[in-house]
Amino acid sequence: MFRPLLRVLRRARILVFLSLIAALVILASYMFAGFIDEAAKSAKFIELGFDHIFVPSARLHIDRRQLMSRILRYQGIPFGFFPATTAYDIDHPEAYSFWLGEEHWTPPKSFLLSATALASFRTHMNVINDIVRLEHASTLVLGDQIDIAADIKQQMRTVVESLPATWDILYLGHCSNETLRPTTFHSQIYVAADPKCVFAYALPRAGAWRLKRVLDNMWPVPQKTFEDVLSDMVVPLFLEAYVVDPPLVAHVDKISDSLYSPTYYTLGNSTLDKLGLLSRKHMR
């Protein structure tokens, strides 16, 4: 007679215990998130002068996230990984699950771009949407397969402080052969005429808003890649764009389990080199 009652009481205790654990985890996560936010605000210089740093990365790119974690932690730079859209997501929209806070988007209908290019386009759109939604004053977007200058924090302090209030986008790394036009406000900041590659760019809130309006009108049928869309907006000066040169960020390729090689440009003072991960044999 008492056994069913005891069984019910035992289950009730377990349920209460699990509920308390869940409540503590949720409370701790909010407290930790608040601590990180406050730390970021009070140590903005550590974040290269930007309010936030996003590193888009696909689910399966575990090795790339390990690389980025090692580089940025070595530098003492706070950052956050961002879920990248993949070619599979584009090809199988019926299986896609929107993450918390993601703007629901219509599956693309463009036949001019590959699924990989469309996934990249959507990823950058999602990043820009989050910059606008979270109201970051400025944000740096980094690729997940890069090298950064070992003294990037020291150099970026003067770069960010020197930018005009009207800037829309800043490329910290590029792969363009264009002739750069110098500016009068900083020896390393040049006017971008035809920028290429989007593995390291920064946006202020106003620039993100301008980009969002244009990109929203292009989706779900973009005719060009995200990189080419940016170039098209810079050339007629719709976006006030600048380039840091020499670059402070460079794209790299993985050539073995523990070595990487520069793709377009070799940094003179490389973080990967300091970590023993840069192949000098393959340096370009």
PDB file of N, CA and C in Angstrom, residues 99-166:
ATOM      1  N   TRP A  99      18.789  28.855 -35.462  1.00  0.00           N
ATOM      2  CA  TRP A  99      19.303  28.983 -34.111  1.00  0.00           C
ATOM      3  C   TRP A  99      18.648  30.177 -33.427  1.00  0.00           C
ATOM      4  N   LEU A 100      18.750  30.205 -32.114  1.00  0.00           N
ATOM      5  CA  LEU A 100      18.104  31.232 -31.314  1.00  0.00           C
ATOM      6  C   LEU A 100      18.576  32.627 -31.731  1.00  0.00           C
ATOM      7  N   GLY A 101      17.628  33.481 -32.101  1.00  0.00           N
ATOM      8  CA  GLY A 101      17.953  34.844 -32.503  1.00  0.00           C
ATOM      9  C   GLY A 101      18.165  35.010 -33.992  1.00  0.00           C
ATOM     10  N   GLU A 102      18.271  33.901 -34.728  1.00  0.00           N
ATOM     11  CA  GLU A 102      18.513  34.010 -36.169  1.00  0.00           C
ATOM     12  C   GLU A 102      17.267  34.516 -36.878  1.00  0.00           C
ATOM     13  N   GLU A 103      17.466  35.429 -37.809  1.00  0.00           N
ATOM     14  CA  GLU A 103      16.370  35.929 -38.623  1.00  0.00           C
ATOM     15  C   GLU A 103      15.938  34.843 -39.613  1.00  0.00           C
ATOM     16  N   HIS A 104      14.673  34.496 -39.599  1.00  0.00           N
ATOM     17  CA  HIS A 104      14.191  33.440 -40.501  1.00  0.00           C
ATOM     18  C   HIS A 104      14.296  33.913 -41.951  1.00  0.00           C
ATOM     19  N   TRP A 105      14.939  33.100 -42.767  1.00  0.00           N
ATOM     20  CA  TRP A 105      15.162  33.494 -44.143  1.00  0.00           C
ATOM     21  C   TRP A 105      14.553  32.500 -45.115  1.00  0.00           C
ATOM     22  N   THR A 106      14.198  33.037 -46.282  1.00  0.00           N
ATOM     23  CA  THR A 106      13.615  32.232 -47.347  1.00  0.00           C
ATOM     24  C   THR A 106      14.728  31.489 -48.086  1.00  0.00           C
ATOM     25  N   PRO A 107      14.533  30.217 -48.410  1.00  0.00           N
ATOM     26  CA  PRO A 107      15.565  29.491 -49.175  1.00  0.00           C
ATOM     27  C   PRO A 107      15.899  30.230 -50.464  1.00  0.00           C
ATOM     28  N   PRO A 108      17.179  30.319 -50.829  1.00  0.00           N
ATOM     29  CA  PRO A 108      17.580  31.076 -52.026  1.00  0.00           C
ATOM     30  C   PRO A 108      17.066  30.447 -53.306  1.00  0.00           C
ATOM     31  N   LYS A 109      16.867  31.296 -54.314  1.00  0.00           N
ATOM     32  CA  LYS A 109      16.373  30.823 -55.601  1.00  0.00           C
ATOM     33  C   LYS A 109      17.323  31.205 -56.737  1.00  0.00           C
ATOM     34  N   SER A 110      18.534  31.618 -56.363  1.00  0.00           N
ATOM     35  CA  SER A 110      19.509  32.031 -57.369  1.00  0.00           C
ATOM     36  C   SER A 110      20.128  30.822 -58.049  1.00  0.00           C
ATOM     37  N   PHE A 111      20.250  30.907 -59.369  1.00  0.00           N
ATOM     38  CA  PHE A 111      20.885  29.828 -60.123  1.00  0.00           C
ATOM     39  C   PHE A 111      22.251  30.270 -60.658  1.00  0.00           C
ATOM     40  N   LEU A 112      22.675  31.481 -60.273  1.00  0.00           N
ATOM     41  CA  LEU A 112      23.943  32.008 -60.748  1.00  0.00           C
ATOM     42  C   LEU A 112      25.096  31.677 -59.798  1.00  0.00           C
ATOM     43  N   LEU A 113      24.765  31.381 -58.548  1.00  0.00           N
ATOM     44  CA  LEU A 113      25.796  31.107 -57.553  1.00  0.00           C
ATOM     45  C   LEU A 113      25.733  29.654 -57.100  1.00  0.00           C
ATOM     46  N   SER A 114      26.867  29.130 -56.693  1.00  0.00           N
ATOM     47  CA  SER A 114      26.918  27.768 -56.162  1.00  0.00           C
ATOM     48  C   SER A 114      26.327  27.750 -54.758  1.00  0.00           C
ATOM     49  N   ALA A 115      26.026  26.552 -54.281  1.00  0.00           N
ATOM     50  CA  ALA A 115      25.497  26.423 -52.916  1.00  0.00           C
ATOM     51  C   ALA A 115      26.504  26.942 -51.901  1.00  0.00           C
ATOM     52  N   THR A 116      27.793  26.746 -52.168  1.00  0.00           N
ATOM     53  CA  THR A 116      28.837  27.230 -51.259  1.00  0.00           C
ATOM     54  C   THR A 116      28.850  28.754 -51.208  1.00  0.00           C
ATOM     55  N   ALA A 117      28.737  29.393 -52.377  1.00  0.00           N
ATOM     56  CA  ALA A 117      28.720  30.858 -52.436  1.00  0.00           C
ATOM     57  C   ALA A 117      27.465  31.416 -51.766  1.00  0.00           C
ATOM     58  N   LEU A 118      26.332  30.753 -51.960  1.00  0.00           N
ATOM     59  CA  LEU A 118      25.087  31.186 -51.326  1.00  0.00           C
ATOM     60  C   LEU A 118      25.172  31.032 -49.809  1.00  0.00           C
ATOM     61  N   ALA A 119      25.810  29.957 -49.365  1.00  0.00           N
ATOM     62  CA  ALA A 119      25.969  29.745 -47.921  1.00  0.00           C
ATOM     63  C   ALA A 119      26.839  30.841 -47.310  1.00  0.00           C
ATOM     64  N   SER A 120      27.904  31.209 -48.008  1.00  0.00           N
ATOM     65  CA  SER A 120      28.766  32.291 -47.527  1.00  0.00           C
ATOM     66  C   SER A 120      27.999  33.610 -47.486  1.00  0.00           C
ATOM     67  N   PHE A 121      27.233  33.871 -48.527  1.00  0.00           N
ATOM     68  CA  PHE A 121      26.415  35.088 -48.605  1.00  0.00           C
ATOM     69  C   PHE A 121      25.452  35.146 -47.416  1.00  0.00           C
ATOM     70  N   ARG A 122      24.779  34.017 -47.148  1.00  0.00           N
ATOM     71  CA  ARG A 122      23.808  33.967 -46.048  1.00  0.00           C
ATOM     72  C   ARG A 122      24.499  34.121 -44.696  1.00  0.00           C
ATOM     73  N   THR A 123      25.676  33.534 -44.554  1.00  0.00           N
ATOM     74  CA  THR A 123      26.410  33.639 -43.300  1.00  0.00           C
ATOM     75  C   THR A 123      26.729  35.089 -42.977  1.00  0.00           C
ATOM     76  N   HIS A 124      27.248  35.817 -43.967  1.00  0.00           N
ATOM     77  CA  HIS A 124      27.585  37.229 -43.737  1.00  0.00           C
ATOM     78  C   HIS A 124      26.324  38.054 -43.484  1.00  0.00           C
ATOM     79  N   MET A 125      25.234  37.711 -44.150  1.00  0.00           N
ATOM     80  CA  MET A 125      23.963  38.386 -43.865  1.00  0.00           C
ATOM     81  C   MET A 125      23.552  38.178 -42.413  1.00  0.00           C
ATOM     82  N   ASN A 126      23.686  36.945 -41.937  1.00  0.00           N
ATOM     83  CA  ASN A 126      23.308  36.638 -40.555  1.00  0.00           C
ATOM     84  C   ASN A 126      24.182  37.391 -39.557  1.00  0.00           C
ATOM     85  N   VAL A 127      25.470  37.477 -39.859  1.00  0.00           N
ATOM     86  CA  VAL A 127      26.382  38.229 -38.986  1.00  0.00           C
ATOM     87  C   VAL A 127      25.952  39.694 -38.918  1.00  0.00           C
ATOM     88  N   ILE A 128      25.690  40.272 -40.084  1.00  0.00           N
ATOM     89  CA  ILE A 128      25.299  41.688 -40.142  1.00  0.00           C
ATOM     90  C   ILE A 128      23.961  41.903 -39.443  1.00  0.00           C
ATOM     91  N   ASN A 129      23.038  40.972 -39.606  1.00  0.00           N
ATOM     92  CA  ASN A 129      21.754  41.076 -38.899  1.00  0.00           C
ATOM     93  C   ASN A 129      21.966  41.098 -37.388  1.00  0.00           C
ATOM     94  N   ASP A 130      22.901  40.282 -36.906  1.00  0.00           N
ATOM     95  CA  ASP A 130      23.168  40.240 -35.464  1.00  0.00           C
ATOM     96  C   ASP A 130      23.837  41.516 -34.974  1.00  0.00           C
ATOM     97  N   ILE A 131      24.707  42.088 -35.795  1.00  0.00           N
ATOM     98  CA  ILE A 131      25.339  43.361 -35.416  1.00  0.00           C
ATOM     99  C   ILE A 131      24.265  44.423 -35.214  1.00  0.00           C
ATOM    100  N   VAL A 132      23.292  44.437 -36.134  1.00  0.00           N
ATOM    101  CA  VAL A 132      22.196  45.407 -36.041  1.00  0.00           C
ATOM    102  C   VAL A 132      21.295  45.082 -34.860  1.00  0.00           C
ATOM    103  N   ARG A 133      20.938  43.796 -34.712  1.00  0.00           N
ATOM    104  CA  ARG A 133      20.006  43.384 -33.651  1.00  0.00           C
ATOM    105  C   ARG A 133      20.583  43.629 -32.263  1.00  0.00           C
ATOM    106  N   LEU A 134      21.869  43.346 -32.088  1.00  0.00           N
ATOM    107  CA  LEU A 134      22.508  43.496 -30.789  1.00  0.00           C
ATOM    108  C   LEU A 134      23.025  44.909 -30.536  1.00  0.00           C
ATOM    109  N   GLU A 135      22.919  45.760 -31.576  1.00  0.00           N
ATOM    110  CA  GLU A 135      23.282  47.180 -31.461  1.00  0.00           C
ATOM    111  C   GLU A 135      24.741  47.389 -31.044  1.00  0.00           C
ATOM    112  N   HIS A 136      25.633  46.583 -31.614  1.00  0.00           N
ATOM    113  CA  HIS A 136      27.059  46.799 -31.365  1.00  0.00           C
ATOM    114  C   HIS A 136      27.497  48.081 -32.069  1.00  0.00           C
ATOM    115  N   ALA A 137      28.271  48.900 -31.385  1.00  0.00           N
ATOM    116  CA  ALA A 137      28.760  50.136 -31.992  1.00  0.00           C
ATOM    117  C   ALA A 137      29.702  49.832 -33.151  1.00  0.00           C
ATOM    118  N   SER A 138      30.512  48.787 -33.008  1.00  0.00           N
ATOM    119  CA  SER A 138      31.409  48.351 -34.079  1.00  0.00           C
ATOM    120  C   SER A 138      31.760  46.881 -33.853  1.00  0.00           C
ATOM    121  N   THR A 139      31.953  46.171 -34.941  1.00  0.00           N
ATOM    122  CA  THR A 139      32.197  44.725 -34.860  1.00  0.00           C
ATOM    123  C   THR A 139      33.254  44.316 -35.866  1.00  0.00           C
ATOM    124  N   LEU A 140      34.127  43.414 -35.448  1.00  0.00           N
ATOM    125  CA  LEU A 140      35.132  42.835 -36.332  1.00  0.00           C
ATOM    126  C   LEU A 140      34.700  41.415 -36.694  1.00  0.00           C
ATOM    127  N   VAL A 141      34.746  41.091 -37.980  1.00  0.00           N
ATOM    128  CA  VAL A 141      34.391  39.762 -38.472  1.00  0.00           C
ATOM    129  C   VAL A 141      35.661  39.106 -39.014  1.00  0.00           C
ATOM    130  N   LEU A 142      36.013  37.965 -38.436  1.00  0.00           N
ATOM    131  CA  LEU A 142      37.227  37.249 -38.837  1.00  0.00           C
ATOM    132  C   LEU A 142      36.875  35.883 -39.414  1.00  0.00           C
ATOM    133  N   GLY A 143      37.594  35.464 -40.440  1.00  0.00           N
ATOM    134  CA  GLY A 143      37.446  34.116 -40.959  1.00  0.00           C
ATOM    135  C   GLY A 143      38.021  33.116 -39.982  1.00  0.00           C
ATOM    136  N   ASP A 144      37.749  31.824 -40.212  1.00  0.00           N
ATOM    137  CA  ASP A 144      38.224  30.800 -39.278  1.00  0.00           C
ATOM    138  C   ASP A 144      39.474  30.075 -39.767  1.00  0.00           C
ATOM    139  N   GLN A 145      40.164  30.675 -40.761  1.00  0.00           N
ATOM    140  CA  GLN A 145      41.405  30.074 -41.268  1.00  0.00           C
ATOM    141  C   GLN A 145      42.375  31.204 -41.605  1.00  0.00           C
ATOM    142  N   ILE A 146      42.833  31.883 -40.555  1.00  0.00           N
ATOM    143  CA  ILE A 146      43.643  33.080 -40.739  1.00  0.00           C
ATOM    144  C   ILE A 146      44.857  33.083 -39.810  1.00  0.00           C
ATOM    145  N   ASP A 147      45.758  33.990 -40.093  1.00  0.00           N
ATOM    146  CA  ASP A 147      46.881  34.320 -39.228  1.00  0.00           C
ATOM    147  C   ASP A 147      46.757  35.809 -38.922  1.00  0.00           C
ATOM    148  N   ILE A 148      47.195  36.248 -37.756  1.00  0.00           N
ATOM    149  CA  ILE A 148      47.138  37.668 -37.435  1.00  0.00           C
ATOM    150  C   ILE A 148      48.512  38.143 -36.977  1.00  0.00           C
ATOM    151  N   ALA A 149      48.762  39.434 -37.183  1.00  0.00           N
ATOM    152  CA  ALA A 149      50.036  40.012 -36.782  1.00  0.00           C
ATOM    153  C   ALA A 149      50.196  39.897 -35.268  1.00  0.00           C
ATOM    154  N   ALA A 150      51.393  39.538 -34.830  1.00  0.00           N
ATOM    155  CA  ALA A 150      51.638  39.335 -33.404  1.00  0.00           C
ATOM    156  C   ALA A 150      51.441  40.615 -32.606  1.00  0.00           C
ATOM    157  N   ASP A 151      51.646  41.764 -33.241  1.00  0.00           N
ATOM    158  CA  ASP A 151      51.484  43.047 -32.552  1.00  0.00           C
ATOM    159  C   ASP A 151      50.212  43.770 -32.984  1.00  0.00           C
ATOM    160  N   ILE A 152      49.191  43.005 -33.336  1.00  0.00           N
ATOM    161  CA  ILE A 152      47.967  43.606 -33.877  1.00  0.00           C
ATOM    162  C   ILE A 152      47.287  44.527 -32.879  1.00  0.00           C
ATOM    163  N   LYS A 153      47.323  44.205 -31.590  1.00  0.00           N
ATOM    164  CA  LYS A 153      46.659  45.051 -30.595  1.00  0.00           C
ATOM    165  C   LYS A 153      47.302  46.434 -30.527  1.00  0.00           C
ATOM    166  N   GLN A 154      48.632  46.458 -30.536  1.00  0.00           N
ATOM    167  CA  GLN A 154      49.325  47.734 -30.468  1.00  0.00           C
ATOM    168  C   GLN A 154      49.046  48.588 -31.705  1.00  0.00           C
ATOM    169  N   GLN A 155      49.030  47.938 -32.888  1.00  0.00           N
ATOM    170  CA  GLN A 155      48.811  48.686 -34.127  1.00  0.00           C
ATOM    171  C   GLN A 155      47.368  49.170 -34.261  1.00  0.00           C
ATOM    172  N   MET A 156      46.410  48.327 -33.843  1.00  0.00           N
ATOM    173  CA  MET A 156      45.012  48.676 -34.034  1.00  0.00           C
ATOM    174  C   MET A 156      44.547  49.806 -33.121  1.00  0.00           C
ATOM    175  N   ARG A 157      45.206  50.026 -32.016  1.00  0.00           N
ATOM    176  CA  ARG A 157      44.792  51.115 -31.124  1.00  0.00           C
ATOM    177  C   ARG A 157      44.821  52.457 -31.845  1.00  0.00           C
ATOM    178  N   THR A 158      45.896  52.701 -32.593  1.00  0.00           N
ATOM    179  CA  THR A 158      45.985  53.983 -33.297  1.00  0.00           C
ATOM    180  C   THR A 158      45.144  53.988 -34.574  1.00  0.00           C
ATOM    181  N   VAL A 159      44.973  52.803 -35.190  1.00  0.00           N
ATOM    182  CA  VAL A 159      44.177  52.714 -36.419  1.00  0.00           C
ATOM    183  C   VAL A 159      42.724  53.073 -36.141  1.00  0.00           C
ATOM    184  N   VAL A 160      42.121  52.429 -35.149  1.00  0.00           N
ATOM    185  CA  VAL A 160      40.709  52.668 -34.845  1.00  0.00           C
ATOM    186  C   VAL A 160      40.482  54.104 -34.395  1.00  0.00           C
ATOM    187  N   GLU A 161      41.377  54.616 -33.586  1.00  0.00           N
ATOM    188  CA  GLU A 161      41.230  55.991 -33.103  1.00  0.00           C
ATOM    189  C   GLU A 161      41.304  57.012 -34.229  1.00  0.00           C
ATOM    190  N   SER A 162      41.987  56.662 -35.322  1.00  0.00           N
ATOM    191  CA  SER A 162      42.197  57.608 -36.420  1.00  0.00           C
ATOM    192  C   SER A 162      41.096  57.569 -37.472  1.00  0.00           C
ATOM    193  N   LEU A 163      40.242  56.568 -37.447  1.00  0.00           N
ATOM    194  CA  LEU A 163      39.192  56.460 -38.467  1.00  0.00           C
ATOM    195  C   LEU A 163      38.229  57.643 -38.395  1.00  0.00           C
ATOM    196  N   PRO A 164      37.806  58.154 -39.539  1.00  0.00           N
ATOM    197  CA  PRO A 164      36.821  59.246 -39.525  1.00  0.00           C
ATOM    198  C   PRO A 164      35.470  58.740 -39.035  1.00  0.00           C
ATOM    199  N   ALA A 165      34.662  59.632 -38.518  1.00  0.00           N
ATOM    200  CA  ALA A 165      33.367  59.233 -37.965  1.00  0.00           C
ATOM    201  C   ALA A 165      32.432  58.670 -39.028  1.00  0.00           C
ATOM    202  N   THR A 166      32.733  58.912 -40.292  1.00  0.00           N
ATOM    203  CA  THR A 166      31.844  58.506 -41.387  1.00  0.00           C
ATOM    204  C   THR A 166      32.199  57.148 -42.000  1.00  0.00           C
TER     205      THR A 166
END
